[in-house]
């Protein structure tokens, strides 16, 4: 087996596995082009699908591999784009997760590996999909911590946190938070916490995606008003689309992976997926 890493600087596989070199560029009309320097009977691809060009590059790479005689192709897509668009809310909207799912399924992958995907709908729509949980990420972050509290930032994260707690052999209370949104504009109106005194314990908020971060800022504020110690965030996919300055006002540290990008700051630590997954 050989690997093919389509995203520059991103290699989540052991260095002992031989890698296929590739070159890609844009034609003047904006079309993506890729040329492989090698092939193999079995190939495992990795890619960050951060924009539509990267999606097209994946489709082209698969076609090139098939034309070179490759028989078995699998792919690691750590952050699945459009997983948050898993339902049609109003007339005129697409079911975006199904659109990306159809494109990926058209490649006929042997396996599609995704890391801590946002919605279980994605798992149903992707053929031959295998979910990699966030357990190794949480274990790596928490291995040197004791007497801490796990925090669910909203109802959507609760099911995953119960499973994570079992994997960690965590026996303390899970702090349950919930949020109320203004349906007219999507803004968070209120965040509730089910405990009044957190007794100075360090708190770790667990979730899959940090985009703008408004939910986590609101949760951290409420936790600190309830006598929390340090408040940290463990999040599988750190987008941080608004930067980290406002997050840093309320959150002591953010632990994430390199599923989206590699950039680290004083606030944000990125743990390489190569150290967390084994395929």
PDB file of C-alpha atoms in Angstrom:
ATOM      1  CA  UNK A   1       0.000   0.000   0.000  1.00  0.00           C
ATOM      2  CA  UNK A   2       1.045   3.580  -0.692  1.00  0.00           C
ATOM      3  CA  UNK A   3      -0.365   6.888   0.540  1.00  0.00           C
ATOM      4  CA  UNK A   4      -1.317   9.998  -1.410  1.00  0.00           C
ATOM      5  CA  UNK A   5      -1.514  13.231   0.578  1.00  0.00           C
ATOM      6  CA  UNK A   6      -3.386  15.850  -1.421  1.00  0.00           C
ATOM      7  CA  UNK A   7      -3.187  18.747   1.054  1.00  0.00           C
ATOM      8  CA  UNK A   8       0.166  20.526   1.289  1.00  0.00           C
ATOM      9  CA  UNK A   9       1.890  19.945   4.614  1.00  0.00           C
ATOM     10  CA  UNK A  10      -0.726  17.488   5.869  1.00  0.00           C
ATOM     11  CA  UNK A  11       0.434  13.885   6.312  1.00  0.00           C
ATOM     12  CA  UNK A  12      -1.547  11.966   8.923  1.00  0.00           C
ATOM     13  CA  UNK A  13       0.043   8.613   8.067  1.00  0.00           C
ATOM     14  CA  UNK A  14       3.209   6.945   9.414  1.00  0.00           C
ATOM     15  CA  UNK A  15       6.358   8.016   7.566  1.00  0.00           C
ATOM     16  CA  UNK A  16       7.225   4.342   7.097  1.00  0.00           C
ATOM     17  CA  UNK A  17       4.512   4.022   4.409  1.00  0.00           C
ATOM     18  CA  UNK A  18       5.697   4.977   0.928  1.00  0.00           C
ATOM     19  CA  UNK A  19       4.046   8.128  -0.389  1.00  0.00           C
ATOM     20  CA  UNK A  20       3.019   8.883  -3.971  1.00  0.00           C
ATOM     21  CA  UNK A  21       4.277  12.272  -5.142  1.00  0.00           C
ATOM     22  CA  UNK A  22       1.829  14.505  -6.957  1.00  0.00           C
ATOM     23  CA  UNK A  23       1.787  17.967  -8.500  1.00  0.00           C
ATOM     24  CA  UNK A  24      -1.249  20.216  -8.754  1.00  0.00           C
ATOM     25  CA  UNK A  25      -1.914  23.681 -10.132  1.00  0.00           C
ATOM     26  CA  UNK A  26      -4.658  25.895 -11.519  1.00  0.00           C
ATOM     27  CA  UNK A  27      -5.100  26.544 -15.215  1.00  0.00           C
ATOM     28  CA  UNK A  28      -5.634  30.198 -16.144  1.00  0.00           C
ATOM     29  CA  UNK A  29      -9.375  29.572 -16.442  1.00  0.00           C
ATOM     30  CA  UNK A  30      -9.467  28.410 -12.812  1.00  0.00           C
ATOM     31  CA  UNK A  31      -9.554  24.648 -13.412  1.00  0.00           C
ATOM     32  CA  UNK A  32      -7.646  22.419 -10.982  1.00  0.00           C
ATOM     33  CA  UNK A  33      -5.168  19.979 -12.497  1.00  0.00           C
ATOM     34  CA  UNK A  34      -3.246  17.155 -10.842  1.00  0.00           C
ATOM     35  CA  UNK A  35      -0.511  14.844 -12.058  1.00  0.00           C
ATOM     36  CA  UNK A  36       0.611  11.774 -10.117  1.00  0.00           C
ATOM     37  CA  UNK A  37       4.225  10.672 -10.254  1.00  0.00           C
ATOM     38  CA  UNK A  38       3.456   7.069  -9.322  1.00  0.00           C
ATOM     39  CA  UNK A  39       0.654   4.623  -8.501  1.00  0.00           C
ATOM     40  CA  UNK A  40       0.052   1.331  -6.687  1.00  0.00           C
ATOM     41  CA  UNK A  41      -2.473  -1.488  -6.475  1.00  0.00           C
ATOM     42  CA  UNK A  42      -3.710  -0.130  -3.126  1.00  0.00           C
ATOM     43  CA  UNK A  43      -3.702   3.555  -2.153  1.00  0.00           C
ATOM     44  CA  UNK A  44      -4.835   5.435   0.946  1.00  0.00           C
ATOM     45  CA  UNK A  45      -5.549   9.131   0.271  1.00  0.00           C
ATOM     46  CA  UNK A  46      -5.656  11.952   2.813  1.00  0.00           C
ATOM     47  CA  UNK A  47      -7.196  15.339   2.106  1.00  0.00           C
ATOM     48  CA  UNK A  48      -8.453  18.460   3.819  1.00  0.00           C
ATOM     49  CA  UNK A  49     -11.568  19.430   1.886  1.00  0.00           C
ATOM     50  CA  UNK A  50     -11.413  23.080   2.956  1.00  0.00           C
ATOM     51  CA  UNK A  51     -12.661  24.475  -0.355  1.00  0.00           C
ATOM     52  CA  UNK A  52     -14.185  23.363  -3.645  1.00  0.00           C
ATOM     53  CA  UNK A  53     -10.793  23.169  -5.366  1.00  0.00           C
ATOM     54  CA  UNK A  54      -9.725  20.523  -2.860  1.00  0.00           C
ATOM     55  CA  UNK A  55     -12.910  18.548  -3.568  1.00  0.00           C
ATOM     56  CA  UNK A  56     -12.164  18.646  -7.288  1.00  0.00           C
ATOM     57  CA  UNK A  57      -8.552  17.651  -6.684  1.00  0.00           C
ATOM     58  CA  UNK A  58      -9.743  14.543  -4.844  1.00  0.00           C
ATOM     59  CA  UNK A  59     -12.081  13.551  -7.686  1.00  0.00           C
ATOM     60  CA  UNK A  60      -9.315  14.045 -10.261  1.00  0.00           C
ATOM     61  CA  UNK A  61      -6.775  12.105  -8.186  1.00  0.00           C
ATOM     62  CA  UNK A  62      -9.109   9.124  -7.931  1.00  0.00           C
ATOM     63  CA  UNK A  63      -9.674   9.148 -11.690  1.00  0.00           C
ATOM     64  CA  UNK A  64      -5.913   9.317 -12.310  1.00  0.00           C
ATOM     65  CA  UNK A  65      -5.296   6.400  -9.940  1.00  0.00           C
ATOM     66  CA  UNK A  66      -7.972   4.265 -11.606  1.00  0.00           C
ATOM     67  CA  UNK A  67      -6.487   4.991 -15.034  1.00  0.00           C
ATOM     68  CA  UNK A  68      -3.075   3.956 -13.683  1.00  0.00           C
ATOM     69  CA  UNK A  69      -4.405   0.546 -12.679  1.00  0.00           C
ATOM     70  CA  UNK A  70      -5.036   1.118  -8.968  1.00  0.00           C
ATOM     71  CA  UNK A  71      -7.494  -1.486  -7.713  1.00  0.00           C
ATOM     72  CA  UNK A  72      -8.282  -0.386  -4.154  1.00  0.00           C
ATOM     73  CA  UNK A  73      -8.587   3.232  -2.993  1.00  0.00           C
ATOM     74  CA  UNK A  74      -9.541   4.459   0.485  1.00  0.00           C
ATOM     75  CA  UNK A  75      -9.628   8.010   1.792  1.00  0.00           C
ATOM     76  CA  UNK A  76      -9.248   9.869   5.077  1.00  0.00           C
ATOM     77  CA  UNK A  77     -11.355  13.052   5.154  1.00  0.00           C
ATOM     78  CA  UNK A  78     -10.870  14.157   8.775  1.00  0.00           C
ATOM     79  CA  UNK A  79     -13.243  17.132   8.579  1.00  0.00           C
ATOM     80  CA  UNK A  80     -16.253  16.360   6.423  1.00  0.00           C
ATOM     81  CA  UNK A  81     -17.533  19.576   4.825  1.00  0.00           C
ATOM     82  CA  UNK A  82     -21.284  20.256   4.916  1.00  0.00           C
ATOM     83  CA  UNK A  83     -21.879  17.803   7.765  1.00  0.00           C
ATOM     84  CA  UNK A  84     -23.630  20.647   9.609  1.00  0.00           C
ATOM     85  CA  UNK A  85     -26.073  21.095   6.704  1.00  0.00           C
ATOM     86  CA  UNK A  86     -27.828  17.802   7.359  1.00  0.00           C
ATOM     87  CA  UNK A  87     -31.430  18.975   6.927  1.00  0.00           C
ATOM     88  CA  UNK A  88     -33.440  21.371   4.784  1.00  0.00           C
ATOM     89  CA  UNK A  89     -34.699  24.142   7.043  1.00  0.00           C
ATOM     90  CA  UNK A  90     -36.587  26.268   4.497  1.00  0.00           C
ATOM     91  CA  UNK A  91     -37.767  25.864   0.933  1.00  0.00           C
ATOM     92  CA  UNK A  92     -35.077  26.638  -1.633  1.00  0.00           C
ATOM     93  CA  UNK A  93     -32.139  25.244   0.366  1.00  0.00           C
ATOM     94  CA  UNK A  94     -30.076  22.223  -0.750  1.00  0.00           C
ATOM     95  CA  UNK A  95     -29.427  19.177   1.402  1.00  0.00           C
ATOM     96  CA  UNK A  96     -25.725  19.960   1.270  1.00  0.00           C
ATOM     97  CA  UNK A  97     -24.436  16.905   3.137  1.00  0.00           C
ATOM     98  CA  UNK A  98     -26.124  14.648   0.585  1.00  0.00           C
ATOM     99  CA  UNK A  99     -24.533  16.569  -2.287  1.00  0.00           C
ATOM    100  CA  UNK A 100     -21.008  16.123  -0.901  1.00  0.00           C
ATOM    101  CA  UNK A 101     -21.860  12.532   0.006  1.00  0.00           C
ATOM    102  CA  UNK A 102     -22.884  11.769  -3.576  1.00  0.00           C
ATOM    103  CA  UNK A 103     -19.616  13.219  -4.898  1.00  0.00           C
ATOM    104  CA  UNK A 104     -17.541  11.130  -2.488  1.00  0.00           C
ATOM    105  CA  UNK A 105     -19.589   7.992  -3.182  1.00  0.00           C
ATOM    106  CA  UNK A 106     -19.020   8.438  -6.923  1.00  0.00           C
ATOM    107  CA  UNK A 107     -15.351   7.597  -6.323  1.00  0.00           C
ATOM    108  CA  UNK A 108     -16.182   4.039  -5.199  1.00  0.00           C
ATOM    109  CA  UNK A 109     -13.877   4.102  -2.184  1.00  0.00           C
ATOM    110  CA  UNK A 110     -13.096   0.900  -0.333  1.00  0.00           C
ATOM    111  CA  UNK A 111     -13.241   2.889   2.929  1.00  0.00           C
ATOM    112  CA  UNK A 112     -14.051   6.485   3.803  1.00  0.00           C
ATOM    113  CA  UNK A 113     -12.571   7.459   7.173  1.00  0.00           C
ATOM    114  CA  UNK A 114     -13.935  10.552   8.931  1.00  0.00           C
ATOM    115  CA  UNK A 115     -12.840  11.988  12.271  1.00  0.00           C
ATOM    116  CA  UNK A 116     -15.496  12.895  14.856  1.00  0.00           C
ATOM    117  CA  UNK A 117     -18.044  13.843  12.212  1.00  0.00           C
ATOM    118  CA  UNK A 118     -20.648  16.421  13.245  1.00  0.00           C
ATOM    119  CA  UNK A 119     -23.803  14.560  12.241  1.00  0.00           C
ATOM    120  CA  UNK A 120     -24.687  10.869  12.173  1.00  0.00           C
ATOM    121  CA  UNK A 121     -26.637  11.636   8.989  1.00  0.00           C
ATOM    122  CA  UNK A 122     -23.254  11.779   7.254  1.00  0.00           C
ATOM    123  CA  UNK A 123     -22.479   8.215   8.279  1.00  0.00           C
ATOM    124  CA  UNK A 124     -25.730   7.019   6.742  1.00  0.00           C
ATOM    125  CA  UNK A 125     -25.125   8.875   3.473  1.00  0.00           C
ATOM    126  CA  UNK A 126     -21.490   7.852   2.902  1.00  0.00           C
ATOM    127  CA  UNK A 127     -20.792   4.417   1.481  1.00  0.00           C
ATOM    128  CA  UNK A 128     -18.286   2.230   3.373  1.00  0.00           C
ATOM    129  CA  UNK A 129     -17.817   4.954   5.976  1.00  0.00           C
ATOM    130  CA  UNK A 130     -15.845   4.362   9.169  1.00  0.00           C
ATOM    131  CA  UNK A 131     -15.986   6.867  12.020  1.00  0.00           C
ATOM    132  CA  UNK A 132     -12.852   7.644  14.031  1.00  0.00           C
ATOM    133  CA  UNK A 133     -13.891   8.893  17.470  1.00  0.00           C
ATOM    134  CA  UNK A 134     -12.385  11.772  19.444  1.00  0.00           C
ATOM    135  CA  UNK A 135     -11.400   9.435  22.308  1.00  0.00           C
ATOM    136  CA  UNK A 136      -7.668   9.468  21.550  1.00  0.00           C
ATOM    137  CA  UNK A 137      -7.664  13.272  21.375  1.00  0.00           C
ATOM    138  CA  UNK A 138      -9.369  13.601  24.763  1.00  0.00           C
ATOM    139  CA  UNK A 139      -7.112  10.965  26.330  1.00  0.00           C
ATOM    140  CA  UNK A 140      -4.001  12.738  25.061  1.00  0.00           C
ATOM    141  CA  UNK A 141      -5.124  16.101  26.473  1.00  0.00           C
ATOM    142  CA  UNK A 142      -6.358  14.752  29.805  1.00  0.00           C
ATOM    143  CA  UNK A 143      -3.634  12.216  30.566  1.00  0.00           C
ATOM    144  CA  UNK A 144      -1.857  14.541  33.016  1.00  0.00           C
ATOM    145  CA  UNK A 145      -4.995  16.010  34.592  1.00  0.00           C
ATOM    146  CA  UNK A 146      -6.941  14.815  37.621  1.00  0.00           C
ATOM    147  CA  UNK A 147     -10.118  15.889  39.437  1.00  0.00           C
ATOM    148  CA  UNK A 148     -11.509  17.762  36.446  1.00  0.00           C
ATOM    149  CA  UNK A 149     -15.029  18.150  35.086  1.00  0.00           C
ATOM    150  CA  UNK A 150     -16.250  17.327  31.579  1.00  0.00           C
ATOM    151  CA  UNK A 151     -18.678  19.880  30.157  1.00  0.00           C
ATOM    152  CA  UNK A 152     -21.298  19.350  27.463  1.00  0.00           C
ATOM    153  CA  UNK A 153     -21.797  22.754  25.773  1.00  0.00           C
ATOM    154  CA  UNK A 154     -25.274  21.940  24.466  1.00  0.00           C
ATOM    155  CA  UNK A 155     -27.788  19.147  24.056  1.00  0.00           C
ATOM    156  CA  UNK A 156     -26.299  18.102  20.712  1.00  0.00           C
ATOM    157  CA  UNK A 157     -22.955  17.201  22.277  1.00  0.00           C
ATOM    158  CA  UNK A 158     -24.396  15.262  25.200  1.00  0.00           C
ATOM    159  CA  UNK A 159     -24.691  11.823  23.579  1.00  0.00           C
ATOM    160  CA  UNK A 160     -21.066  11.904  22.439  1.00  0.00           C
ATOM    161  CA  UNK A 161     -19.815  13.033  25.856  1.00  0.00           C
ATOM    162  CA  UNK A 162     -21.491  10.123  27.645  1.00  0.00           C
ATOM    163  CA  UNK A 163     -19.695   7.728  25.296  1.00  0.00           C
ATOM    164  CA  UNK A 164     -16.417   9.588  25.781  1.00  0.00           C
ATOM    165  CA  UNK A 165     -16.803   9.497  29.564  1.00  0.00           C
ATOM    166  CA  UNK A 166     -17.161   5.725  29.392  1.00  0.00           C
ATOM    167  CA  UNK A 167     -14.022   5.424  27.249  1.00  0.00           C
ATOM    168  CA  UNK A 168     -12.093   7.607  29.712  1.00  0.00           C
ATOM    169  CA  UNK A 169     -13.403   5.722  32.773  1.00  0.00           C
ATOM    170  CA  UNK A 170     -14.593   9.114  33.967  1.00  0.00           C
ATOM    171  CA  UNK A 171     -16.808   8.855  37.053  1.00  0.00           C
ATOM    172  CA  UNK A 172     -17.446  12.468  38.100  1.00  0.00           C
ATOM    173  CA  UNK A 173     -20.514  14.475  37.101  1.00  0.00           C
ATOM    174  CA  UNK A 174     -20.860  15.743  33.556  1.00  0.00           C
ATOM    175  CA  UNK A 175     -21.747  19.433  33.584  1.00  0.00           C
ATOM    176  CA  UNK A 176     -24.747  19.887  31.307  1.00  0.00           C
ATOM    177  CA  UNK A 177     -25.240  23.171  29.479  1.00  0.00           C
ATOM    178  CA  UNK A 178     -27.965  24.234  27.099  1.00  0.00           C
ATOM    179  CA  UNK A 179     -28.600  27.259  24.922  1.00  0.00           C
ATOM    180  CA  UNK A 180     -31.618  29.173  23.738  1.00  0.00           C
ATOM    181  CA  UNK A 181     -31.408  30.859  20.336  1.00  0.00           C
ATOM    182  CA  UNK A 182     -33.386  33.726  18.871  1.00  0.00           C
ATOM    183  CA  UNK A 183     -35.013  32.000  15.889  1.00  0.00           C
ATOM    184  CA  UNK A 184     -35.187  35.276  13.971  1.00  0.00           C
ATOM    185  CA  UNK A 185     -31.416  35.780  13.768  1.00  0.00           C
ATOM    186  CA  UNK A 186     -29.790  32.658  15.224  1.00  0.00           C
ATOM    187  CA  UNK A 187     -28.117  34.521  18.081  1.00  0.00           C
ATOM    188  CA  UNK A 188     -27.764  32.862  21.451  1.00  0.00           C
ATOM    189  CA  UNK A 189     -30.096  34.501  23.984  1.00  0.00           C
ATOM    190  CA  UNK A 190     -29.348  32.390  27.041  1.00  0.00           C
ATOM    191  CA  UNK A 191     -27.077  29.589  28.245  1.00  0.00           C
ATOM    192  CA  UNK A 192     -28.037  27.471  31.230  1.00  0.00           C
ATOM    193  CA  UNK A 193     -25.787  25.299  33.420  1.00  0.00           C
ATOM    194  CA  UNK A 194     -27.135  22.487  35.602  1.00  0.00           C
ATOM    195  CA  UNK A 195     -24.703  23.116  38.518  1.00  0.00           C
ATOM    196  CA  UNK A 196     -24.372  26.230  40.644  1.00  0.00           C
ATOM    197  CA  UNK A 197     -20.982  25.629  42.321  1.00  0.00           C
ATOM    198  CA  UNK A 198     -18.161  23.952  40.393  1.00  0.00           C
ATOM    199  CA  UNK A 199     -15.899  24.073  43.466  1.00  0.00           C
ATOM    200  CA  UNK A 200     -12.889  25.531  41.708  1.00  0.00           C
ATOM    201  CA  UNK A 201     -12.391  22.457  39.509  1.00  0.00           C
ATOM    202  CA  UNK A 202     -10.848  22.742  36.070  1.00  0.00           C
ATOM    203  CA  UNK A 203     -13.450  22.316  33.344  1.00  0.00           C
ATOM    204  CA  UNK A 204     -12.978  20.834  29.872  1.00  0.00           C
ATOM    205  CA  UNK A 205     -15.650  21.667  27.320  1.00  0.00           C
ATOM    206  CA  UNK A 206     -15.868  18.893  24.700  1.00  0.00           C
ATOM    207  CA  UNK A 207     -17.246  19.310  21.170  1.00  0.00           C
ATOM    208  CA  UNK A 208     -16.498  18.508  17.546  1.00  0.00           C
ATOM    209  CA  UNK A 209     -16.244  21.936  15.845  1.00  0.00           C
ATOM    210  CA  UNK A 210     -15.203  25.423  16.902  1.00  0.00           C
ATOM    211  CA  UNK A 211     -16.138  27.857  14.134  1.00  0.00           C
ATOM    212  CA  UNK A 212     -16.869  31.360  15.421  1.00  0.00           C
ATOM    213  CA  UNK A 213     -16.874  30.132  19.017  1.00  0.00           C
ATOM    214  CA  UNK A 214     -19.848  32.089  20.384  1.00  0.00           C
ATOM    215  CA  UNK A 215     -21.279  29.029  22.144  1.00  0.00           C
ATOM    216  CA  UNK A 216     -18.002  28.271  23.907  1.00  0.00           C
ATOM    217  CA  UNK A 217     -17.500  31.879  24.982  1.00  0.00           C
ATOM    218  CA  UNK A 218     -20.999  31.913  26.470  1.00  0.00           C
ATOM    219  CA  UNK A 219     -20.483  28.574  28.219  1.00  0.00           C
ATOM    220  CA  UNK A 220     -17.104  29.649  29.616  1.00  0.00           C
ATOM    221  CA  UNK A 221     -18.617  32.842  31.014  1.00  0.00           C
ATOM    222  CA  UNK A 222     -21.308  30.857  32.811  1.00  0.00           C
ATOM    223  CA  UNK A 223     -18.816  28.310  34.150  1.00  0.00           C
ATOM    224  CA  UNK A 224     -16.551  31.001  35.592  1.00  0.00           C
ATOM    225  CA  UNK A 225     -19.526  32.666  37.231  1.00  0.00           C
ATOM    226  CA  UNK A 226     -20.115  29.315  38.958  1.00  0.00           C
ATOM    227  CA  UNK A 227     -16.675  29.042  40.534  1.00  0.00           C
ATOM    228  CA  UNK A 228     -14.923  27.034  37.810  1.00  0.00           C
ATOM    229  CA  UNK A 229     -11.148  26.759  37.820  1.00  0.00           C
ATOM    230  CA  UNK A 230      -9.449  26.900  34.425  1.00  0.00           C
ATOM    231  CA  UNK A 231     -11.807  26.476  31.487  1.00  0.00           C
ATOM    232  CA  UNK A 232     -10.349  24.682  28.462  1.00  0.00           C
ATOM    233  CA  UNK A 233     -11.841  23.517  25.189  1.00  0.00           C
ATOM    234  CA  UNK A 234     -11.162  20.161  23.534  1.00  0.00           C
ATOM    235  CA  UNK A 235     -12.500  20.371  20.007  1.00  0.00           C
ATOM    236  CA  UNK A 236     -11.746  18.005  17.139  1.00  0.00           C
ATOM    237  CA  UNK A 237     -11.911  20.564  14.327  1.00  0.00           C
ATOM    238  CA  UNK A 238     -10.574  24.027  15.112  1.00  0.00           C
ATOM    239  CA  UNK A 239     -11.766  26.381  12.385  1.00  0.00           C
ATOM    240  CA  UNK A 240     -11.638  29.555  14.514  1.00  0.00           C
ATOM    241  CA  UNK A 241     -13.044  31.669  11.692  1.00  0.00           C
ATOM    242  CA  UNK A 242     -12.995  34.841  13.827  1.00  0.00           C
ATOM    243  CA  UNK A 243      -9.531  34.322  15.252  1.00  0.00           C
ATOM    244  CA  UNK A 244      -8.897  33.570  18.895  1.00  0.00           C
ATOM    245  CA  UNK A 245      -8.696  36.968  20.612  1.00  0.00           C
ATOM    246  CA  UNK A 246     -12.271  36.933  21.933  1.00  0.00           C
ATOM    247  CA  UNK A 247     -12.088  33.229  22.762  1.00  0.00           C
ATOM    248  CA  UNK A 248      -8.965  33.925  24.799  1.00  0.00           C
ATOM    249  CA  UNK A 249     -10.814  36.387  27.009  1.00  0.00           C
ATOM    250  CA  UNK A 250     -12.805  33.545  28.563  1.00  0.00           C
ATOM    251  CA  UNK A 251     -11.148  30.254  27.622  1.00  0.00           C
ATOM    252  CA  UNK A 252      -7.772  29.402  29.134  1.00  0.00           C
ATOM    253  CA  UNK A 253      -6.653  27.003  26.410  1.00  0.00           C
ATOM    254  CA  UNK A 254      -7.934  25.268  23.276  1.00  0.00           C
ATOM    255  CA  UNK A 255      -6.783  21.791  22.271  1.00  0.00           C
ATOM    256  CA  UNK A 256      -7.585  20.715  18.733  1.00  0.00           C
ATOM    257  CA  UNK A 257      -6.109  18.787  15.783  1.00  0.00           C
ATOM    258  CA  UNK A 258      -4.585  19.606  12.413  1.00  0.00           C
ATOM    259  CA  UNK A 259      -7.718  18.419  10.573  1.00  0.00           C
ATOM    260  CA  UNK A 260      -8.353  21.957   9.238  1.00  0.00           C
ATOM    261  CA  UNK A 261      -4.985  23.729   9.443  1.00  0.00           C
ATOM    262  CA  UNK A 262      -1.686  23.704  11.315  1.00  0.00           C
ATOM    263  CA  UNK A 263      -1.553  27.200  12.835  1.00  0.00           C
ATOM    264  CA  UNK A 264      -0.871  27.330  16.572  1.00  0.00           C
ATOM    265  CA  UNK A 265      -0.993  30.294  18.933  1.00  0.00           C
ATOM    266  CA  UNK A 266      -0.441  30.845  22.637  1.00  0.00           C
ATOM    267  CA  UNK A 267      -4.103  29.890  23.101  1.00  0.00           C
ATOM    268  CA  UNK A 268      -4.418  27.074  20.560  1.00  0.00           C
ATOM    269  CA  UNK A 269      -2.503  23.784  20.560  1.00  0.00           C
ATOM    270  CA  UNK A 270      -2.934  21.481  17.558  1.00  0.00           C
ATOM    271  CA  UNK A 271      -2.253  17.790  18.073  1.00  0.00           C
ATOM    272  CA  UNK A 272      -1.322  16.012  14.850  1.00  0.00           C
ATOM    273  CA  UNK A 273      -3.765  13.365  13.696  1.00  0.00           C
ATOM    274  CA  UNK A 274      -0.758  11.220  12.849  1.00  0.00           C
ATOM    275  CA  UNK A 275      -0.306  10.804  16.619  1.00  0.00           C
ATOM    276  CA  UNK A 276      -3.978  10.010  17.256  1.00  0.00           C
ATOM    277  CA  UNK A 277      -5.168   7.611  14.556  1.00  0.00           C
ATOM    278  CA  UNK A 278      -4.045   4.266  13.181  1.00  0.00           C
ATOM    279  CA  UNK A 279      -5.634   3.045   9.961  1.00  0.00           C
TER     280      UNK A 279
END
